[in-house]
Amino acid sequence: MDTKPLQVAVSALWEAAIDATQWSDALRQVGIATGSAGACILSPNPEVGCLVNKELEEPFNLYFEEGWHELDLRRRGIGRLIQGQVLIDEDVVTGEDIAASPYYSDFLPRVGLKWWMATGFISGDNFYALAVQRGSHQAQFTAEDKATLETIGPVLNQLGRLLDVSRNSMMGATLSALERLSQAAVCLRSDGKVIDWNGAAEQLFGQHFFIRGRKAYFSDKRAGQEFELAFSGCLASAFGEGFVVVPRHDRTPLLLRFVKLHPAAQAPFFGAAVLITIREIAAPGTASGEILTKAYGLTRAEGRLASLLANGISLEDVAEALSISKETARNQLKAVFSKTGTHRQGELVAVLAGAR
């Protein structure tokens, strides 16, 4: 294998580390340099996703969407890749394995791929594999190919260190900017692990909501379930939004808003996929009802009811506090939902929090 094209590919990888929009081209260059259909960068954790050149996007979408990553016998080699070895198919599977595996007999022929070679590198506390793919019309990778790919191992680890610094710098700048605006914020990866948070967020952590071992925990079971749903919904949504209300028995609730970050920040090396902002919901008061009344055209009675409901008070207790019947309270609630474009009490909390 000629090393000069591989050096060109390495230069393209460095450029992609600085400009995330260049990853597809960089991985295409790796494919050209190795006489392959293309290349990809993957994590052992399928939830993190992958980077791949444009020509291989469809095969890798199917790889994850149809669950073929769970049947991929090449994953046997992850431990050896972490140890720094370069692997090809014959290092991890036998001819009998290939003949009996639906991954080799069904998936790979269907997407026009056949042979594989991979090496690994570290970025921060994460491991990634650079894997090149050849089609059925191309020759199997050889020991000579492996020796050539081994030469860029040190470069890949340097690249990983740069990407880790870039990720920390980018997230640190974002969190610091929000800190200056007195906005509490937390950054999460696509697998739900917490990357970092700012000082404003730390001041709101407590027994009801806290971070431990890079994971968010809640004392309220329902809030924890809604957090998981909101997070996955944010990632899946084209608009990438969501919210969760975290009740606290000794003070007003917390409102967590989810925002999906730009695709460049979701690359595996940067890790950040979702930004969560946190704020305390203001205590009940007439001002909130007045704001809602003006903003959404509520009647004065509907505004009072909305203000109380949005602070976590049940409809029955609101009816009693306002000296109205439950039926009247339900009718007013229907009107409030219609005028504010909400459908449940949690959504109303978010609307009201934004109006304070």
CSV table of C-alpha atoms in Angstrom, one decimal:
chain,number,residue,atom,x,y,z
A,1,MET,CA,0.0,0.0,0.0
A,2,ASP,CA,1.4,3.4,-1.0
A,3,THR,CA,1.9,5.5,2.1
A,4,LYS,CA,1.7,8.9,0.3
A,5,PRO,CA,-2.1,8.8,-0.2
A,6,LEU,CA,-2.4,7.8,3.4
A,7,GLN,CA,-0.5,10.8,4.5
A,8,VAL,CA,-2.9,12.9,2.5
A,9,ALA,CA,-5.8,11.2,4.3
A,10,VAL,CA,-4.2,11.9,7.7
A,11,SER,CA,-3.9,15.6,6.7
A,12,ALA,CA,-7.6,15.5,5.9
A,13,LEU,CA,-8.4,14.0,9.3
A,14,TRP,CA,-6.5,16.9,11.0
A,15,GLU,CA,-8.6,19.4,9.0
A,16,ALA,CA,-11.8,17.6,10.0
A,17,ALA,CA,-10.7,17.8,13.7
A,18,ILE,CA,-10.8,21.6,13.3
A,19,ASP,CA,-13.8,21.8,10.9
A,20,ALA,CA,-16.4,19.1,11.7
A,21,THR,CA,-18.1,19.6,8.3
A,22,GLN,CA,-15.0,18.0,6.7
A,23,TRP,CA,-15.4,14.5,8.2
A,24,SER,CA,-17.1,12.9,5.2
A,25,ASP,CA,-14.3,14.1,2.9
A,26,ALA,CA,-11.6,13.0,5.3
A,27,LEU,CA,-13.0,9.5,5.6
A,28,ARG,CA,-13.4,9.3,1.9
A,29,GLN,CA,-9.7,10.1,1.6
A,30,VAL,CA,-8.9,7.3,4.0
A,31,GLY,CA,-10.9,5.0,1.8
A,32,ILE,CA,-9.0,6.2,-1.3
A,33,ALA,CA,-5.7,5.7,0.5
A,34,THR,CA,-6.5,2.2,1.5
A,35,GLY,CA,-8.1,1.1,-1.8
A,36,SER,CA,-11.5,0.9,-0.1
A,37,ALA,CA,-15.1,1.9,-0.5
A,38,GLY,CA,-14.7,4.3,2.5
A,39,ALA,CA,-14.1,4.5,6.2
A,40,CYS,CA,-15.9,5.1,9.4
A,41,ILE,CA,-15.2,6.0,13.0
A,42,LEU,CA,-17.2,4.2,15.6
A,43,SER,CA,-17.5,3.8,19.4
A,44,PRO,CA,-18.0,0.4,21.1
A,45,ASN,CA,-21.2,2.1,22.4
A,46,PRO,CA,-23.7,2.1,19.5
A,47,GLU,CA,-25.7,4.9,21.2
A,48,VAL,CA,-22.8,7.3,20.4
A,49,GLY,CA,-23.3,6.9,16.6
A,50,CYS,CA,-20.6,7.0,14.0
A,51,LEU,CA,-18.8,9.2,11.5
A,52,VAL,CA,-18.7,7.9,7.9
A,53,ASN,CA,-18.1,9.2,4.4
A,54,LYS,CA,-21.2,10.1,2.4
A,55,GLU,CA,-20.9,7.1,0.1
A,56,LEU,CA,-21.3,4.7,3.1
A,57,GLU,CA,-24.0,6.6,5.0
A,58,GLU,CA,-26.9,4.3,3.8
A,59,PRO,CA,-25.1,1.0,4.7
A,60,PHE,CA,-24.3,2.3,8.2
A,61,ASN,CA,-27.8,3.7,8.7
A,62,LEU,CA,-29.1,0.2,8.1
A,63,TYR,CA,-26.3,-1.3,10.2
A,64,PHE,CA,-27.7,0.5,13.3
A,65,GLU,CA,-31.4,0.8,12.4
A,66,GLU,CA,-31.8,-2.9,11.6
A,67,GLY,CA,-29.7,-4.0,14.6
A,68,TRP,CA,-26.9,-5.6,12.6
A,69,HIS,CA,-24.3,-4.1,15.1
A,70,GLU,CA,-25.6,-6.6,17.6
A,71,LEU,CA,-24.7,-9.5,15.1
A,72,ASP,CA,-21.4,-8.1,14.0
A,73,LEU,CA,-18.8,-10.7,14.8
A,74,ARG,CA,-16.0,-8.2,14.3
A,75,ARG,CA,-16.9,-6.7,17.6
A,76,ARG,CA,-15.0,-9.6,19.1
A,77,GLY,CA,-11.9,-7.7,18.3
A,78,ILE,CA,-12.7,-4.6,20.4
A,79,GLY,CA,-10.4,-5.6,23.3
A,80,ARG,CA,-7.5,-6.2,20.9
A,81,LEU,CA,-8.1,-2.8,19.2
A,82,ILE,CA,-8.0,-1.1,22.6
A,83,GLN,CA,-4.6,-2.8,23.1
A,84,GLY,CA,-3.4,-1.1,19.9
A,85,GLN,CA,-3.6,-3.9,17.4
A,86,VAL,CA,-4.6,-3.5,13.8
A,87,LEU,CA,-7.1,-6.2,12.8
A,88,ILE,CA,-8.6,-7.7,9.6
A,89,ASP,CA,-11.5,-10.2,9.3
A,90,GLU,CA,-9.3,-13.3,9.5
A,91,ASP,CA,-8.0,-12.1,12.9
A,92,VAL,CA,-11.4,-12.3,14.5
A,93,VAL,CA,-13.5,-14.8,12.5
A,94,THR,CA,-13.0,-18.2,10.9
A,95,GLY,CA,-14.3,-19.4,7.5
A,96,GLU,CA,-16.9,-21.4,9.5
A,97,ASP,CA,-18.0,-18.2,11.3
A,98,ILE,CA,-18.5,-16.4,8.1
A,99,ALA,CA,-20.5,-19.2,6.5
A,100,ALA,CA,-22.8,-19.4,9.5
A,101,SER,CA,-23.2,-15.7,10.1
A,102,PRO,CA,-26.2,-13.8,8.7
A,103,TYR,CA,-24.1,-10.6,9.1
A,104,TYR,CA,-21.7,-11.9,6.4
A,105,SER,CA,-24.2,-13.8,4.3
A,106,ASP,CA,-27.1,-11.4,4.4
A,107,PHE,CA,-26.2,-7.8,5.5
A,108,LEU,CA,-22.8,-7.3,3.9
A,109,PRO,CA,-23.8,-8.6,0.4
A,110,ARG,CA,-27.0,-6.5,0.5
A,111,VAL,CA,-25.1,-3.3,1.1
A,112,GLY,CA,-22.2,-4.2,-1.3
A,113,LEU,CA,-19.5,-4.6,1.4
A,114,LYS,CA,-17.3,-7.5,2.4
A,115,TRP,CA,-13.9,-6.9,3.9
A,116,TRP,CA,-12.8,-4.9,6.9
A,117,MET,CA,-9.7,-3.5,8.6
A,118,ALA,CA,-9.6,-1.5,11.8
A,119,THR,CA,-7.3,0.3,14.2
A,120,GLY,CA,-8.2,2.2,17.4
A,121,PHE,CA,-7.3,5.4,19.2
A,122,ILE,CA,-8.2,7.2,22.4
A,123,SER,CA,-9.9,10.6,22.8
A,124,GLY,CA,-10.2,11.7,26.4
A,125,ASP,CA,-11.6,8.8,28.3
A,126,ASN,CA,-13.3,7.3,25.2
A,127,PHE,CA,-12.1,4.7,22.7
A,128,TYR,CA,-12.9,4.8,19.0
A,129,ALA,CA,-12.1,2.5,16.1
A,130,LEU,CA,-11.2,3.7,12.6
A,131,ALA,CA,-12.5,1.0,10.2
A,132,VAL,CA,-12.1,0.8,6.5
A,133,GLN,CA,-14.5,-1.1,4.3
A,134,ARG,CA,-14.0,-2.9,1.0
A,135,GLY,CA,-16.6,-4.3,-1.4
A,136,SER,CA,-17.1,-7.8,-2.7
A,137,HIS,CA,-15.3,-6.8,-5.9
A,138,GLN,CA,-12.2,-5.8,-4.0
A,139,ALA,CA,-9.4,-7.9,-2.6
A,140,GLN,CA,-9.3,-9.0,1.0
A,141,PHE,CA,-7.0,-6.9,3.3
A,142,THR,CA,-3.5,-8.4,3.8
A,143,ALA,CA,-0.8,-8.3,6.4
A,144,GLU,CA,0.9,-5.6,4.3
A,145,ASP,CA,-2.2,-3.5,4.5
A,146,LYS,CA,-2.2,-3.9,8.3
A,147,ALA,CA,1.5,-2.9,8.5
A,148,THR,CA,0.8,0.3,6.6
A,149,LEU,CA,-2.2,1.2,8.8
A,150,GLU,CA,-0.2,0.6,11.9
A,151,THR,CA,2.1,3.5,10.9
A,152,ILE,CA,-0.7,6.1,11.5
A,153,GLY,CA,-1.5,4.8,15.0
A,154,PRO,CA,0.5,7.5,16.8
A,155,VAL,CA,-1.0,10.1,14.6
A,156,LEU,CA,-4.5,9.0,15.4
A,157,ASN,CA,-3.8,9.2,19.1
A,158,GLN,CA,-2.5,12.7,18.7
A,159,LEU,CA,-5.7,13.5,16.8
A,160,GLY,CA,-7.7,12.1,19.6
A,161,ARG,CA,-6.0,14.4,22.1
A,162,LEU,CA,-6.7,17.4,19.9
A,163,LEU,CA,-10.3,16.5,19.6
A,164,ASP,CA,-10.6,16.1,23.3
A,165,VAL,CA,-9.1,19.5,23.9
A,166,SER,CA,-11.5,21.0,21.2
A,167,ARG,CA,-14.5,19.4,22.8
A,168,ASN,CA,-13.6,20.6,26.3
A,169,SER,CA,-12.9,24.1,25.0
A,170,MET,CA,-16.1,24.3,23.0
A,171,MET,CA,-18.3,23.1,25.8
A,172,GLY,CA,-16.4,25.2,28.4
A,173,ALA,CA,-17.0,28.3,26.4
A,174,THR,CA,-20.7,27.6,26.0
A,175,LEU,CA,-21.2,26.9,29.7
A,176,SER,CA,-19.2,29.9,30.7
A,177,ALA,CA,-21.2,32.2,28.5
A,178,LEU,CA,-24.4,30.9,30.0
A,179,GLU,CA,-22.9,31.3,33.5
A,180,ARG,CA,-22.3,35.0,32.8
A,181,LEU,CA,-26.0,35.2,32.0
A,182,SER,CA,-26.9,33.5,35.3
A,183,GLN,CA,-28.2,30.6,33.3
A,184,ALA,CA,-27.7,27.1,34.8
A,185,ALA,CA,-26.8,24.5,32.1
A,186,VAL,CA,-25.7,20.9,31.7
A,187,CYS,CA,-24.2,19.2,28.6
A,188,LEU,CA,-25.0,15.6,27.7
A,189,ARG,CA,-23.7,13.1,25.2
A,190,SER,CA,-26.0,11.2,22.9
A,191,ASP,CA,-25.8,8.2,25.3
A,192,GLY,CA,-27.2,10.3,28.2
A,193,LYS,CA,-23.8,10.7,30.0
A,194,VAL,CA,-23.2,14.1,31.5
A,195,ILE,CA,-20.2,15.8,30.0
A,196,ASP,CA,-20.0,19.0,32.1
A,197,TRP,CA,-22.1,21.7,33.9
A,198,ASN,CA,-21.5,25.2,35.0
A,199,GLY,CA,-21.5,26.8,38.5
A,200,ALA,CA,-25.0,28.1,38.2
A,201,ALA,CA,-26.3,24.5,37.7
A,202,GLU,CA,-24.2,23.2,40.6
A,203,GLN,CA,-26.0,25.7,42.9
A,204,LEU,CA,-29.3,24.1,41.9
A,205,PHE,CA,-28.2,20.5,42.5
A,206,GLY,CA,-29.5,18.9,45.6
A,207,GLN,CA,-31.4,15.8,46.9
A,208,HIS,CA,-34.1,16.3,44.3
A,209,PHE,CA,-31.8,16.5,41.2
A,210,PHE,CA,-28.0,15.7,41.2
A,211,ILE,CA,-25.2,14.3,39.1
A,212,ARG,CA,-23.3,11.2,40.1
A,213,GLY,CA,-20.9,9.2,37.9
A,214,ARG,CA,-21.8,11.3,34.9
A,215,LYS,CA,-25.5,10.5,35.2
A,216,ALA,CA,-28.5,12.6,36.2
A,217,TYR,CA,-30.5,11.3,39.2
A,218,PHE,CA,-33.9,12.4,40.6
A,219,SER,CA,-35.6,11.7,43.9
A,220,ASP,CA,-38.9,11.9,42.2
A,221,LYS,CA,-39.3,8.7,40.1
A,222,ARG,CA,-41.7,10.2,37.7
A,223,ALA,CA,-39.3,13.1,37.0
A,224,GLY,CA,-36.6,10.6,36.3
A,225,GLN,CA,-38.9,8.7,33.8
A,226,GLU,CA,-39.9,12.0,32.1
A,227,PHE,CA,-36.2,13.0,31.9
A,228,GLU,CA,-35.4,9.8,29.9
A,229,LEU,CA,-38.4,10.3,27.6
A,230,ALA,CA,-37.7,14.0,27.1
A,231,PHE,CA,-34.0,13.3,26.3
A,232,SER,CA,-34.7,10.6,23.8
A,233,GLY,CA,-37.5,12.6,22.3
A,234,CYS,CA,-35.2,15.6,21.9
A,235,LEU,CA,-32.6,13.6,20.0
A,236,ALA,CA,-35.2,12.0,17.8
A,237,SER,CA,-37.1,15.3,17.0
A,238,ALA,CA,-36.3,17.4,14.1
A,239,PHE,CA,-36.7,20.5,16.3
A,240,GLY,CA,-34.8,19.0,19.2
A,241,GLU,CA,-36.7,20.4,22.2
A,242,GLY,CA,-38.3,19.2,25.3
A,243,PHE,CA,-38.7,19.9,29.1
A,244,VAL,CA,-39.2,18.3,32.4
A,245,VAL,CA,-40.5,19.7,35.7
A,246,VAL,CA,-38.7,18.5,38.8
A,247,PRO,CA,-40.8,18.8,42.0
A,248,ARG,CA,-39.0,19.8,45.2
A,249,HIS,CA,-40.9,19.5,48.5
A,250,ASP,CA,-38.9,22.3,50.2
A,251,ARG,CA,-39.0,24.9,47.5
A,252,THR,CA,-40.5,25.7,44.0
A,253,PRO,CA,-40.0,23.1,41.2
A,254,LEU,CA,-37.1,23.2,38.7
A,255,LEU,CA,-37.8,23.5,35.0
A,256,LEU,CA,-35.3,21.6,32.7
A,257,ARG,CA,-35.4,22.6,29.1
A,258,PHE,CA,-33.7,20.4,26.4
A,259,VAL,CA,-32.1,21.7,23.2
A,260,LYS,CA,-30.4,19.5,20.6
A,261,LEU,CA,-27.1,20.9,19.7
A,262,HIS,CA,-25.8,21.6,16.2
A,263,PRO,CA,-24.7,18.4,14.3
A,264,ALA,CA,-21.0,19.5,14.5
A,265,ALA,CA,-21.1,19.3,18.2
A,266,GLN,CA,-22.7,15.8,18.1
A,267,ALA,CA,-19.7,14.2,16.5
A,268,PRO,CA,-18.4,11.4,18.7
A,269,PHE,CA,-15.3,13.2,19.6
A,270,PHE,CA,-17.1,16.3,20.8
A,271,GLY,CA,-19.8,14.1,22.4
A,272,ALA,CA,-22.2,16.9,23.3
A,273,ALA,CA,-25.6,16.2,21.8
A,274,VAL,CA,-28.0,18.0,24.2
A,275,LEU,CA,-27.8,21.2,26.2
A,276,ILE,CA,-30.2,21.3,29.3
A,277,THR,CA,-30.9,24.7,30.8
A,278,ILE,CA,-32.2,24.8,34.4
A,279,ARG,CA,-34.3,27.4,36.2
A,280,GLU,CA,-36.3,27.6,39.3
A,281,ILE,CA,-40.0,28.2,38.7
A,282,ALA,CA,-41.1,31.4,40.5
A,283,ALA,CA,-43.4,31.1,43.4
A,284,PRO,CA,-47.1,31.6,42.8
A,285,GLY,CA,-48.2,35.2,42.6
A,286,THR,CA,-50.8,37.4,40.9
A,287,ALA,CA,-48.2,38.8,38.5
A,288,SER,CA,-47.8,35.4,36.7
A,289,GLY,CA,-51.6,35.2,36.2
A,290,GLU,CA,-51.7,38.8,34.9
A,291,ILE,CA,-48.9,38.0,32.4
A,292,LEU,CA,-50.7,35.0,31.1
A,293,THR,CA,-53.9,36.9,30.8
A,294,LYS,CA,-52.3,39.5,28.6
A,295,ALA,CA,-50.1,37.1,26.6
A,296,TYR,CA,-52.8,34.5,25.8
A,297,GLY,CA,-56.0,36.4,26.1
A,298,LEU,CA,-57.2,34.5,29.2
A,299,THR,CA,-60.0,35.8,31.4
A,300,ARG,CA,-59.0,37.0,34.9
A,301,ALA,CA,-60.5,33.8,36.4
A,302,GLU,CA,-58.6,31.6,33.9
A,303,GLY,CA,-55.4,33.5,34.6
A,304,ARG,CA,-55.7,32.9,38.4
A,305,LEU,CA,-56.4,29.2,37.8
A,306,ALA,CA,-53.5,28.9,35.4
A,307,SER,CA,-51.1,30.5,37.8
A,308,LEU,CA,-52.0,28.1,40.6
A,309,LEU,CA,-51.9,25.0,38.3
A,310,ALA,CA,-48.6,25.9,36.9
A,311,ASN,CA,-47.0,25.9,40.3
A,312,GLY,CA,-47.9,22.2,40.9
A,313,ILE,CA,-51.2,22.6,42.7
A,314,SER,CA,-53.8,20.0,41.8
A,315,LEU,CA,-57.0,21.0,40.1
A,316,GLU,CA,-59.1,19.9,43.1
A,317,ASP,CA,-57.0,22.1,45.4
A,318,VAL,CA,-57.2,25.0,43.0
A,319,ALA,CA,-61.0,24.7,42.8
A,320,GLU,CA,-61.1,24.8,46.6
A,321,ALA,CA,-58.7,27.7,46.9
A,322,LEU,CA,-60.7,29.8,44.3
A,323,SER,CA,-64.1,28.7,45.8
A,324,ILE,CA,-65.3,27.3,42.6
A,325,SER,CA,-66.8,23.9,41.7
A,326,LYS,CA,-64.6,21.1,40.2
A,327,GLU,CA,-66.7,21.3,37.0
A,328,THR,CA,-66.1,25.0,36.7
A,329,ALA,CA,-62.4,24.5,37.3
A,330,ARG,CA,-62.3,21.8,34.6
A,331,ASN,CA,-64.0,24.0,32.1
A,332,GLN,CA,-61.6,26.9,32.8
A,333,LEU,CA,-58.7,24.5,32.4
A,334,LYS,CA,-59.9,23.4,29.0
A,335,ALA,CA,-60.0,27.0,28.0
A,336,VAL,CA,-56.5,27.7,29.3
A,337,PHE,CA,-55.1,24.7,27.5
A,338,SER,CA,-56.8,25.8,24.3
A,339,LYS,CA,-55.5,29.4,24.5
A,340,THR,CA,-52.0,28.5,25.6
A,341,GLY,CA,-51.6,25.6,23.1
A,342,THR,CA,-50.8,23.2,25.9
A,343,HIS,CA,-52.4,19.8,26.8
A,344,ARG,CA,-51.2,19.0,30.3
A,345,GLN,CA,-50.1,20.6,33.5
A,346,GLY,CA,-46.4,20.1,32.9
A,347,GLU,CA,-46.6,21.9,29.6
A,348,LEU,CA,-48.4,24.8,31.3
A,349,VAL,CA,-45.6,25.0,33.8
A,350,ALA,CA,-43.1,25.5,30.9
A,351,VAL,CA,-45.3,28.2,29.3
A,352,LEU,CA,-45.7,30.1,32.6
A,353,ALA,CA,-42.0,29.8,33.4
A,354,GLY,CA,-41.1,31.5,30.1
A,355,ALA,CA,-43.6,34.3,30.9
A,356,ARG,CA,-42.0,35.3,34.2
